[in-house]
XYZ file of N, CA and C in Angstrom:
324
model
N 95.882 108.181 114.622
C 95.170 108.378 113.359
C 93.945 109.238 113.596
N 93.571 110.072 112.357
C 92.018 110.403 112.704
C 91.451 110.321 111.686
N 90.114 110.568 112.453
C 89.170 109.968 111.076
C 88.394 110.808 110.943
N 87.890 110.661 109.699
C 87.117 111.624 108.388
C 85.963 110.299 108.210
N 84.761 111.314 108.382
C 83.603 111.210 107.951
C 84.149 110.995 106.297
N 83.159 109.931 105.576
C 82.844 109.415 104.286
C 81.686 109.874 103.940
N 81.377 110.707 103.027
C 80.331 111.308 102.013
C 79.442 109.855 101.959
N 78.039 110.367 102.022
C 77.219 109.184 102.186
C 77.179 108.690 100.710
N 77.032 107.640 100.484
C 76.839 106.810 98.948
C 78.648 106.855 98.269
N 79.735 107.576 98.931
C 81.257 107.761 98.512
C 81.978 106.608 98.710
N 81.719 105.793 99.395
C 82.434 103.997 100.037
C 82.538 103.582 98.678
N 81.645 103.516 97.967
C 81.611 102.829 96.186
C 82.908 103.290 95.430
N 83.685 104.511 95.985
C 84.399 105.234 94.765
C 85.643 104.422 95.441
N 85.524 104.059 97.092
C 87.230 103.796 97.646
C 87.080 102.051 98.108
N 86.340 101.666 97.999
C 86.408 100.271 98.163
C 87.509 98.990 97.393
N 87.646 98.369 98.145
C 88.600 97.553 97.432
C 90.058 98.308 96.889
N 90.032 98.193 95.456
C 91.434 98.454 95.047
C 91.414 99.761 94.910
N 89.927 100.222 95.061
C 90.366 102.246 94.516
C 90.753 102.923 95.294
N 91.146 103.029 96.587
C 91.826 103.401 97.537
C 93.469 103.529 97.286
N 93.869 102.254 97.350
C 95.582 102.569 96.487
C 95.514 102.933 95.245
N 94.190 103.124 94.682
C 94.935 103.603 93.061
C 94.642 105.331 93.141
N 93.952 105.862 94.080
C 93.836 107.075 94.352
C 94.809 107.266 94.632
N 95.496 106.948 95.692
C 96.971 107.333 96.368
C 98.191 107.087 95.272
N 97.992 106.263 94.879
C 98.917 105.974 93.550
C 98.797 107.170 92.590
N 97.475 107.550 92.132
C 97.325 108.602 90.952
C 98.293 109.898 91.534
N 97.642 110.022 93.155
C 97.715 111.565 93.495
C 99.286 111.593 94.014
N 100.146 110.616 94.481
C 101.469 110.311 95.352
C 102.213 109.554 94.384
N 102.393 108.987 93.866
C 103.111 108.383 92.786
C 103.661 107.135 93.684
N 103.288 106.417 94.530
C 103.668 105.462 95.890
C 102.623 104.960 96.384
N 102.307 104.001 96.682
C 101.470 102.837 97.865
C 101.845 101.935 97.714
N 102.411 101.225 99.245
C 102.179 99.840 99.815
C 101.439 99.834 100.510
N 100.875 98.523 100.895
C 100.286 98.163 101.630
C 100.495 97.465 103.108
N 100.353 98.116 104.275
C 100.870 97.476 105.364
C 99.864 97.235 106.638
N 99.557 96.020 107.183
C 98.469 95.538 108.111
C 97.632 95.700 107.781
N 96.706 96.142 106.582
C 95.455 96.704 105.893
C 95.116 97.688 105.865
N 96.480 98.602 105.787
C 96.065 100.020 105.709
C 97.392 99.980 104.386
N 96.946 101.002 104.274
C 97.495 101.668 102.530
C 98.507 102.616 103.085
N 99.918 102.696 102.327
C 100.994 103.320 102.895
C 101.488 103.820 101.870
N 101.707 105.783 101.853
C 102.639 106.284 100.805
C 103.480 107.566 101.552
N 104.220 107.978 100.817
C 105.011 109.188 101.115
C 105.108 110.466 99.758
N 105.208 111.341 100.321
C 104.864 112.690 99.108
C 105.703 113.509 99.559
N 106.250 114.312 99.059
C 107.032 115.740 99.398
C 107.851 115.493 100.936
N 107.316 116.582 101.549
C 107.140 116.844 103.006
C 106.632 115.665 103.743
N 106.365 114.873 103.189
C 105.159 113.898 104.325
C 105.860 112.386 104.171
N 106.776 112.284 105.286
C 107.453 110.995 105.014
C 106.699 109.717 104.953
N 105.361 109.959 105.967
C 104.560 108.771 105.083
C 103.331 109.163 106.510
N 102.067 108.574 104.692
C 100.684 109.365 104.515
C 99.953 107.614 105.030
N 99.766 107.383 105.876
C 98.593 105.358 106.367
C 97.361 106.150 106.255
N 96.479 105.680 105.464
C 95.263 105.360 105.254
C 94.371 104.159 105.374
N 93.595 103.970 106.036
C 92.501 102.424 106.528
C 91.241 103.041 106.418
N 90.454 102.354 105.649
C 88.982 102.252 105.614
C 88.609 101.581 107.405
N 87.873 102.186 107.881
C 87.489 101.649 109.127
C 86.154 101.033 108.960
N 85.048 101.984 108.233
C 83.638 101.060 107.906
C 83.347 102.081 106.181
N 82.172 102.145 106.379
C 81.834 102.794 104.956
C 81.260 104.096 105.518
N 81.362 104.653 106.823
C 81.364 106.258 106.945
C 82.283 106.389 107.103
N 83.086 105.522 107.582
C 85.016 106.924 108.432
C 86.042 106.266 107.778
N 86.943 107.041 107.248
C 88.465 106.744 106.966
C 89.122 107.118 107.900
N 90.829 106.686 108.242
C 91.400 107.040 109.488
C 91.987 107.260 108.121
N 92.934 108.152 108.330
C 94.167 108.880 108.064
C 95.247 109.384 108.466
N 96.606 108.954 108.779
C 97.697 110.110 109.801
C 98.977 109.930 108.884
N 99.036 111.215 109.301
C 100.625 111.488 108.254
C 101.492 112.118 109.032
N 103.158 111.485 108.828
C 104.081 112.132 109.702
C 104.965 113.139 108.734
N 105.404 113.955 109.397
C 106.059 115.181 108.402
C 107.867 114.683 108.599
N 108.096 114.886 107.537
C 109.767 114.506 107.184
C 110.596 115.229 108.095
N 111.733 114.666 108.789
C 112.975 115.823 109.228
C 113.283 116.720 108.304
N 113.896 117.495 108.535
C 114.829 118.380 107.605
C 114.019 120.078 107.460
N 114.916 120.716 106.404
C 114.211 122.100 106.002
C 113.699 122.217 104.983
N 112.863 122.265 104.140
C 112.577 122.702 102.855
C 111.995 123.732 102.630
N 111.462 124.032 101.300
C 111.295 125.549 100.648
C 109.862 125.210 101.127
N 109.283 126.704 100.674
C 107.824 126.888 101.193
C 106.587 125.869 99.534
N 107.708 125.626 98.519
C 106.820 125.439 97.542
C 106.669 123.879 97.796
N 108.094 122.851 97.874
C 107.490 121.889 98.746
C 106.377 121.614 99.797
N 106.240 122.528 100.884
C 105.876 122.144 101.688
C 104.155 122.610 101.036
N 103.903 123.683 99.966
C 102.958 123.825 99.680
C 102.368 122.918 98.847
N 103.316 122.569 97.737
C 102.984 121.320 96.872
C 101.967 119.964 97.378
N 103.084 119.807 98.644
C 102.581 118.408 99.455
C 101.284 118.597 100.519
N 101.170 119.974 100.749
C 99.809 119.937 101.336
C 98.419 119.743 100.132
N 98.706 120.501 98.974
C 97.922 120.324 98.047
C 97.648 118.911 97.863
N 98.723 118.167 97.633
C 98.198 116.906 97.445
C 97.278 116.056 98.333
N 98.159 116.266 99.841
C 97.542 115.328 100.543
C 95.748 115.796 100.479
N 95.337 117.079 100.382
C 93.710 117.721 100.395
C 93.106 117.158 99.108
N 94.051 117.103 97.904
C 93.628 116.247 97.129
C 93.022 114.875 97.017
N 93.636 114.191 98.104
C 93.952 113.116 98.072
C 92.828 112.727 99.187
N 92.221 113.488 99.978
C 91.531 113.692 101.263
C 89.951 114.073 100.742
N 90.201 115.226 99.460
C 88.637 114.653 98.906
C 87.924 113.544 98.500
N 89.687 113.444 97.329
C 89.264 111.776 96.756
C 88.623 110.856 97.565
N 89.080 110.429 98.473
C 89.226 109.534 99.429
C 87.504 109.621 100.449
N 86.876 111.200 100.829
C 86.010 111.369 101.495
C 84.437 112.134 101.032
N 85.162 112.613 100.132
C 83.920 112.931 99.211
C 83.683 114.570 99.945
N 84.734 115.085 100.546
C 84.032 116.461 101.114
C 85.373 117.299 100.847
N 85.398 118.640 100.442
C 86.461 119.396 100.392
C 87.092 119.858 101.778
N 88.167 120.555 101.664
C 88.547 120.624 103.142
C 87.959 121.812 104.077
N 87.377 122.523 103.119
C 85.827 123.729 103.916
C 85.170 122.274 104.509
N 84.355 121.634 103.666
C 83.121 120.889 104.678
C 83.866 119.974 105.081
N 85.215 119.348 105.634
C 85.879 118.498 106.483
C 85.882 119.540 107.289
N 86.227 120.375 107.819
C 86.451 121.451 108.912
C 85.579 121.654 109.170
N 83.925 121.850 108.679
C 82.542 122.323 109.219
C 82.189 120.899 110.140
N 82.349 119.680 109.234
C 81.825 118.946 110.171
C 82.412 118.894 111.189
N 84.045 118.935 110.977
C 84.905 118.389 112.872
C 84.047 119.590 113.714
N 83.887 120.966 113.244
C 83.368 121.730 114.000
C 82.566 121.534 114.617
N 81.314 120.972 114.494
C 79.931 120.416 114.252
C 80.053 119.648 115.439
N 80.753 118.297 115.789
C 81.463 117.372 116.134
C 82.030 117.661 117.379
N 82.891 119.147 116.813
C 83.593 119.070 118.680
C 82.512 120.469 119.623
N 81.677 120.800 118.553
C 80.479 121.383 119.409
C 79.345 120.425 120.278
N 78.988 119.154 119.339
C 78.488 118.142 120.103
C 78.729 117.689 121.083
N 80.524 117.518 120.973
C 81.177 116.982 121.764
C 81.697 115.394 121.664
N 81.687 115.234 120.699
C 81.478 113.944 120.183
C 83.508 113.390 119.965
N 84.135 114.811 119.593
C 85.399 114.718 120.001
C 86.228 115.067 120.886
């Protein structure tokens, strides 16, 4: 899994039940499994999400067998970035500045 920094004061928007209902809005799917939140979208045979504290979400998604068209596979990336703001409060420009940030520190 990896984890994404949480937008400071953003824990309020995914706490409790708003976490599966994000994934629900944006994936049309969540269960719930060991306390992490479980869906599948397009391309992405299935998307686990866990709150770890109120800065980091873990997130890992495995990609489906098979071939598909490029609009699938574009569709389902859209979502999951969708689904990755919702969830962190940062678009996927400032998710990429910070890992940057991070593996300049050295921290990853």
């Amino acid at each position: 899994m990896k984890e994404f920094d949480i937008k400071k004061g953003w824990y309020g928007k995914i706490e409790g039940e708003q976490l599966p209902k994000i994934m629900e809005d944006v994936f049309g799917n969540v269960a719930e499994e060991d306390g992490a939140f479980v869906s599948k979208f397009g391309v992405l045979a299935r998307i686990e999400a866990k709150i770890l504290s109120k800065t980091v979400i873990a997130i890992d998604t495995v990609n489906a067998e098979g071939t598909f068209n490029d609009e699938m596979i574009l569709d389902s990336k859209r979502a999951l970035n969708k689904f990755m703001e919702q969830a962190t409060g940062f678009d996927a420009k400032a998710r990429m500045k910070r890992e940057q940030k991070k593996a300049k520190e050295g921290k990853i």
